[in-house]
């Protein structure tokens, strides 16, 4: 959030090559185009295989030896015809470990190092508060220093198989990325991802592709039942998409050496066996545990029989990025769900519920491209255009309401309100953001985040995007978006209720040359709230003449923050009472007037007032005096 942490939104992960292109509708987005959540039915998953009391040899392994050689020959022929980068050698095994178990550092990694084996350790913070059973971030960093791959399994280990879950992937993975970079070893951003609870869907795959991940590991489902002796497929780069690499087997207490041998039979030329482990042992999930003695036996068998044991990232060399396979799993969802019951992202749900309002807001006033409007509604461009035509909404007129007041509207989201420092504002919530349209011809709009952040003696209590973990991120609780209420006369009001009983909100009233604001907070907790610092951010990207990423033409003298247009004597002035800091962040670009709310006793409501004024002329000193008049 501070100006000292200015980074581009997403540096390339791993190699400096573009993210993998997905076939069909899952290709890379056009510039400015984001993830579209489709709600049409997806292909149904195969019915689960019925459970059996014994462990018979799976049908996929009942092939005769001649059939096995025919399969190998076909794989080699595919390579010769240019269908893959390299042929995976026989006896290739990928070891992956989920859940950040303490045993990964204390037992597993030293044993792997001793045997010269590679592995990928997928990290989630979900259970890190149980410090006796899970690694710390510094212990994760030690695995990196030992030469092992660190993969991302998301901050809260959420279900990403639904459109709503997939919409949270950027924030969930970025929180892990940030903690890794903060370790002493500065662990680089992972390029491999493991789906939480092995749940995946088309939207999640598309989002991972947009975020630059190169490899993704799912479970053995849908080809085999979970928590059963069934064996999944070995990874075949001519068949499986790199963001849906299947686990051939998932370690469980029923495993033994004979079972592992049957799994390893699939490690033929052109295919890699991918093994999924959790803790060794797994204290919090006994059903996913592997006994240390058994695990040692498994690794000794791999060593004695000449298996090549690698990390997931080492599969990249065998993938032809120019000719990715048309993997049918790309259209599947696990666990499967009805298209009518899949939860959509909160903002898409509310946008569809008031589609006429948001269409006019986006197309007329904010001049959104059709692709941007479609993203906000989760529709196709064609459906978005058809809906606008039925409502007789003209495209891109940029009209203003002629009431004599500055127009103030809820910001529709989708289009990021910043130009730079995007890593510091991932998945911004639109419900705290309002657009103010300067009263000049073709003046665009500025976006006020009211508030961007609220700090208290409890910690970071609210943040209008994902960057620094909030107290709710640490509790793995989601704060859903709440849109503005639009009242008669153009007034906007908001109200948010946090899980601990704190309620906060804002009011914006248009004036002839700007708007007046109130920010309030009500303490619904049983204890006094102190150190109630806030951040109020005015983002300038959408206003021609003000959008340059520079510290020039900006003045800060608390409580006043002023920015001047590069094209004329036009100014925007922002001031809040009880201001603790006035500042700006050129990469965004933005200016701040950040008030400190009074301490709040249980049940007490506290508030601060603020103003934004637009001014054109040579008498800036008088304009400053007017905005400050009456503000303590």
PDB file of C-alpha atoms in Angstrom, residues 287-427:
ATOM      1  CA  UNK A 287      -6.916 -40.167   6.451  1.00  0.00           C
ATOM      2  CA  UNK A 288      -4.191 -38.455   4.368  1.00  0.00           C
ATOM      3  CA  UNK A 289      -1.248 -39.553   6.483  1.00  0.00           C
ATOM      4  CA  UNK A 290       1.771 -41.601   5.461  1.00  0.00           C
ATOM      5  CA  UNK A 291       3.792 -43.398   8.123  1.00  0.00           C
ATOM      6  CA  UNK A 292       7.469 -42.319   8.148  1.00  0.00           C
ATOM      7  CA  UNK A 293       8.781 -45.914   7.954  1.00  0.00           C
ATOM      8  CA  UNK A 294       6.579 -46.670   4.957  1.00  0.00           C
ATOM      9  CA  UNK A 295       7.629 -43.458   3.261  1.00  0.00           C
ATOM     10  CA  UNK A 296      11.279 -44.329   3.748  1.00  0.00           C
ATOM     11  CA  UNK A 297      10.625 -47.747   2.184  1.00  0.00           C
ATOM     12  CA  UNK A 298       8.949 -46.100  -0.819  1.00  0.00           C
ATOM     13  CA  UNK A 299      11.902 -43.803  -1.447  1.00  0.00           C
ATOM     14  CA  UNK A 300      14.419 -46.616  -1.012  1.00  0.00           C
ATOM     15  CA  UNK A 301      12.527 -48.647  -3.609  1.00  0.00           C
ATOM     16  CA  UNK A 302      12.634 -45.724  -6.041  1.00  0.00           C
ATOM     17  CA  UNK A 303      16.358 -45.320  -5.466  1.00  0.00           C
ATOM     18  CA  UNK A 304      17.212 -49.015  -5.728  1.00  0.00           C
ATOM     19  CA  UNK A 305      15.280 -49.450  -8.974  1.00  0.00           C
ATOM     20  CA  UNK A 306      16.711 -46.427 -10.745  1.00  0.00           C
ATOM     21  CA  UNK A 307      13.680 -44.154 -10.841  1.00  0.00           C
ATOM     22  CA  UNK A 308      14.273 -40.537 -11.784  1.00  0.00           C
ATOM     23  CA  UNK A 309      12.538 -38.469  -9.069  1.00  0.00           C
ATOM     24  CA  UNK A 310      11.887 -34.830  -9.959  1.00  0.00           C
ATOM     25  CA  UNK A 311       9.841 -31.729  -9.082  1.00  0.00           C
ATOM     26  CA  UNK A 312       6.731 -30.695 -10.991  1.00  0.00           C
ATOM     27  CA  UNK A 313       8.616 -27.783 -12.593  1.00  0.00           C
ATOM     28  CA  UNK A 314      10.973 -30.272 -14.241  1.00  0.00           C
ATOM     29  CA  UNK A 315       8.099 -31.437 -16.474  1.00  0.00           C
ATOM     30  CA  UNK A 316       8.114 -28.113 -18.317  1.00  0.00           C
ATOM     31  CA  UNK A 317      10.850 -29.224 -20.714  1.00  0.00           C
ATOM     32  CA  UNK A 318       8.590 -31.990 -22.030  1.00  0.00           C
ATOM     33  CA  UNK A 319       5.679 -29.692 -22.894  1.00  0.00           C
ATOM     34  CA  UNK A 320       5.324 -28.200 -26.363  1.00  0.00           C
ATOM     35  CA  UNK A 321       3.825 -24.800 -25.553  1.00  0.00           C
ATOM     36  CA  UNK A 322       3.067 -24.133 -29.204  1.00  0.00           C
ATOM     37  CA  UNK A 323       0.931 -27.274 -29.540  1.00  0.00           C
ATOM     38  CA  UNK A 324      -0.923 -27.826 -26.311  1.00  0.00           C
ATOM     39  CA  UNK A 325      -3.264 -30.820 -26.341  1.00  0.00           C
ATOM     40  CA  UNK A 326      -7.034 -30.490 -26.530  1.00  0.00           C
ATOM     41  CA  UNK A 327      -7.486 -31.966 -23.105  1.00  0.00           C
ATOM     42  CA  UNK A 328     -11.179 -32.834 -22.548  1.00  0.00           C
ATOM     43  CA  UNK A 329     -10.681 -32.164 -18.829  1.00  0.00           C
ATOM     44  CA  UNK A 330     -10.533 -28.435 -19.656  1.00  0.00           C
ATOM     45  CA  UNK A 331     -14.332 -28.442 -19.971  1.00  0.00           C
ATOM     46  CA  UNK A 332     -14.927 -30.458 -16.802  1.00  0.00           C
ATOM     47  CA  UNK A 333     -15.575 -29.399 -13.237  1.00  0.00           C
ATOM     48  CA  UNK A 334     -14.645 -31.382 -10.158  1.00  0.00           C
ATOM     49  CA  UNK A 335     -16.648 -31.813  -8.075  1.00  0.00           C
ATOM     50  CA  UNK A 336     -19.363 -31.418 -10.654  1.00  0.00           C
ATOM     51  CA  UNK A 337     -22.179 -28.962 -10.103  1.00  0.00           C
ATOM     52  CA  UNK A 338     -25.296 -27.760 -11.852  1.00  0.00           C
ATOM     53  CA  UNK A 339     -24.744 -24.628 -13.926  1.00  0.00           C
ATOM     54  CA  UNK A 340     -27.850 -23.124 -12.304  1.00  0.00           C
ATOM     55  CA  UNK A 341     -26.475 -23.563  -8.778  1.00  0.00           C
ATOM     56  CA  UNK A 342     -22.857 -22.471  -9.253  1.00  0.00           C
ATOM     57  CA  UNK A 343     -22.090 -19.389  -7.124  1.00  0.00           C
ATOM     58  CA  UNK A 344     -20.984 -16.403  -9.186  1.00  0.00           C
ATOM     59  CA  UNK A 345     -18.608 -13.660  -8.024  1.00  0.00           C
ATOM     60  CA  UNK A 346     -20.425 -11.241  -5.700  1.00  0.00           C
ATOM     61  CA  UNK A 347     -20.063  -8.272  -8.042  1.00  0.00           C
ATOM     62  CA  UNK A 348     -21.329 -10.225 -11.047  1.00  0.00           C
ATOM     63  CA  UNK A 349     -24.402 -11.317  -9.076  1.00  0.00           C
ATOM     64  CA  UNK A 350     -25.237  -7.745  -8.052  1.00  0.00           C
ATOM     65  CA  UNK A 351     -24.486  -6.409 -11.555  1.00  0.00           C
ATOM     66  CA  UNK A 352     -26.915  -8.839 -13.138  1.00  0.00           C
ATOM     67  CA  UNK A 353     -29.556  -8.041 -10.525  1.00  0.00           C
ATOM     68  CA  UNK A 354     -29.435  -4.373 -11.649  1.00  0.00           C
ATOM     69  CA  UNK A 355     -28.238  -4.821 -15.219  1.00  0.00           C
ATOM     70  CA  UNK A 356     -30.000  -1.729 -16.679  1.00  0.00           C
ATOM     71  CA  UNK A 357     -28.379   0.578 -14.107  1.00  0.00           C
ATOM     72  CA  UNK A 358     -24.898  -0.873 -14.515  1.00  0.00           C
ATOM     73  CA  UNK A 359     -25.069  -1.029 -18.314  1.00  0.00           C
ATOM     74  CA  UNK A 360     -25.930   2.656 -18.520  1.00  0.00           C
ATOM     75  CA  UNK A 361     -23.326   3.477 -15.870  1.00  0.00           C
ATOM     76  CA  UNK A 362     -20.587   1.652 -17.800  1.00  0.00           C
ATOM     77  CA  UNK A 363     -21.425   2.308 -21.443  1.00  0.00           C
ATOM     78  CA  UNK A 364     -22.736   5.879 -21.254  1.00  0.00           C
ATOM     79  CA  UNK A 365     -20.896   7.517 -18.363  1.00  0.00           C
ATOM     80  CA  UNK A 366     -17.649   5.570 -17.965  1.00  0.00           C
ATOM     81  CA  UNK A 367     -17.372   4.789 -21.709  1.00  0.00           C
ATOM     82  CA  UNK A 368     -16.517   1.145 -21.147  1.00  0.00           C
ATOM     83  CA  UNK A 369     -15.668  -0.971 -24.139  1.00  0.00           C
ATOM     84  CA  UNK A 370     -18.117  -3.805 -24.752  1.00  0.00           C
ATOM     85  CA  UNK A 371     -15.539  -6.314 -23.586  1.00  0.00           C
ATOM     86  CA  UNK A 372     -15.163  -4.487 -20.265  1.00  0.00           C
ATOM     87  CA  UNK A 373     -18.904  -4.275 -19.701  1.00  0.00           C
ATOM     88  CA  UNK A 374     -19.277  -7.964 -20.541  1.00  0.00           C
ATOM     89  CA  UNK A 375     -16.638  -8.816 -17.949  1.00  0.00           C
ATOM     90  CA  UNK A 376     -18.496  -6.927 -15.209  1.00  0.00           C
ATOM     91  CA  UNK A 377     -21.733  -8.768 -16.032  1.00  0.00           C
ATOM     92  CA  UNK A 378     -20.118 -12.138 -16.710  1.00  0.00           C
ATOM     93  CA  UNK A 379     -21.802 -12.265 -20.101  1.00  0.00           C
ATOM     94  CA  UNK A 380     -20.586 -12.639 -23.651  1.00  0.00           C
ATOM     95  CA  UNK A 381     -20.024  -9.460 -25.651  1.00  0.00           C
ATOM     96  CA  UNK A 382     -22.945 -10.394 -27.899  1.00  0.00           C
ATOM     97  CA  UNK A 383     -25.356 -10.750 -24.982  1.00  0.00           C
ATOM     98  CA  UNK A 384     -24.128  -7.486 -23.469  1.00  0.00           C
ATOM     99  CA  UNK A 385     -24.685  -5.599 -26.735  1.00  0.00           C
ATOM    100  CA  UNK A 386     -28.131  -7.147 -27.160  1.00  0.00           C
ATOM    101  CA  UNK A 387     -29.152  -6.160 -23.625  1.00  0.00           C
ATOM    102  CA  UNK A 388     -27.949  -2.584 -24.160  1.00  0.00           C
ATOM    103  CA  UNK A 389     -29.852  -2.405 -27.463  1.00  0.00           C
ATOM    104  CA  UNK A 390     -33.090  -3.545 -25.792  1.00  0.00           C
ATOM    105  CA  UNK A 391     -32.641  -0.827 -23.182  1.00  0.00           C
ATOM    106  CA  UNK A 392     -31.796   1.742 -25.922  1.00  0.00           C
ATOM    107  CA  UNK A 393     -28.490   2.563 -24.240  1.00  0.00           C
ATOM    108  CA  UNK A 394     -26.181   4.520 -26.592  1.00  0.00           C
ATOM    109  CA  UNK A 395     -22.511   3.551 -26.594  1.00  0.00           C
ATOM    110  CA  UNK A 396     -19.787   5.868 -25.313  1.00  0.00           C
ATOM    111  CA  UNK A 397     -21.641   9.165 -25.239  1.00  0.00           C
ATOM    112  CA  UNK A 398     -20.095  10.297 -21.986  1.00  0.00           C
ATOM    113  CA  UNK A 399     -23.212  12.347 -21.226  1.00  0.00           C
ATOM    114  CA  UNK A 400     -23.606  14.238 -17.966  1.00  0.00           C
ATOM    115  CA  UNK A 401     -26.692  14.890 -15.860  1.00  0.00           C
ATOM    116  CA  UNK A 402     -27.440  18.612 -16.243  1.00  0.00           C
ATOM    117  CA  UNK A 403     -28.469  19.417 -12.644  1.00  0.00           C
ATOM    118  CA  UNK A 404     -25.821  22.029 -11.945  1.00  0.00           C
ATOM    119  CA  UNK A 405     -24.034  19.539  -9.697  1.00  0.00           C
ATOM    120  CA  UNK A 406     -20.916  17.470 -10.259  1.00  0.00           C
ATOM    121  CA  UNK A 407     -21.961  13.978 -11.217  1.00  0.00           C
ATOM    122  CA  UNK A 408     -21.101  11.289  -8.646  1.00  0.00           C
ATOM    123  CA  UNK A 409     -21.713   7.640  -9.513  1.00  0.00           C
ATOM    124  CA  UNK A 410     -20.789   4.218  -8.115  1.00  0.00           C
ATOM    125  CA  UNK A 411     -17.686   2.908  -9.844  1.00  0.00           C
ATOM    126  CA  UNK A 412     -18.643  -0.231 -11.825  1.00  0.00           C
ATOM    127  CA  UNK A 413     -15.382  -2.181 -11.326  1.00  0.00           C
ATOM    128  CA  UNK A 414     -13.878  -4.559 -13.879  1.00  0.00           C
ATOM    129  CA  UNK A 415     -11.575  -1.866 -15.257  1.00  0.00           C
ATOM    130  CA  UNK A 416      -8.797  -1.346 -12.713  1.00  0.00           C
ATOM    131  CA  UNK A 417      -8.830   2.245 -11.380  1.00  0.00           C
ATOM    132  CA  UNK A 418      -5.029   2.352 -11.158  1.00  0.00           C
ATOM    133  CA  UNK A 419      -2.424   2.607 -13.896  1.00  0.00           C
ATOM    134  CA  UNK A 420       0.478   1.139 -11.918  1.00  0.00           C
ATOM    135  CA  UNK A 421       1.408  -0.451  -8.601  1.00  0.00           C
ATOM    136  CA  UNK A 422      -1.218  -3.069  -9.420  1.00  0.00           C
ATOM    137  CA  UNK A 423       0.402  -5.677  -7.177  1.00  0.00           C
ATOM    138  CA  UNK A 424      -0.626  -3.381  -4.326  1.00  0.00           C
ATOM    139  CA  UNK A 425      -4.325  -3.517  -5.264  1.00  0.00           C
ATOM    140  CA  UNK A 426      -5.338  -6.972  -6.466  1.00  0.00           C
ATOM    141  CA  UNK A 427      -9.059  -7.706  -6.964  1.00  0.00           C
TER     142      UNK A 427
END
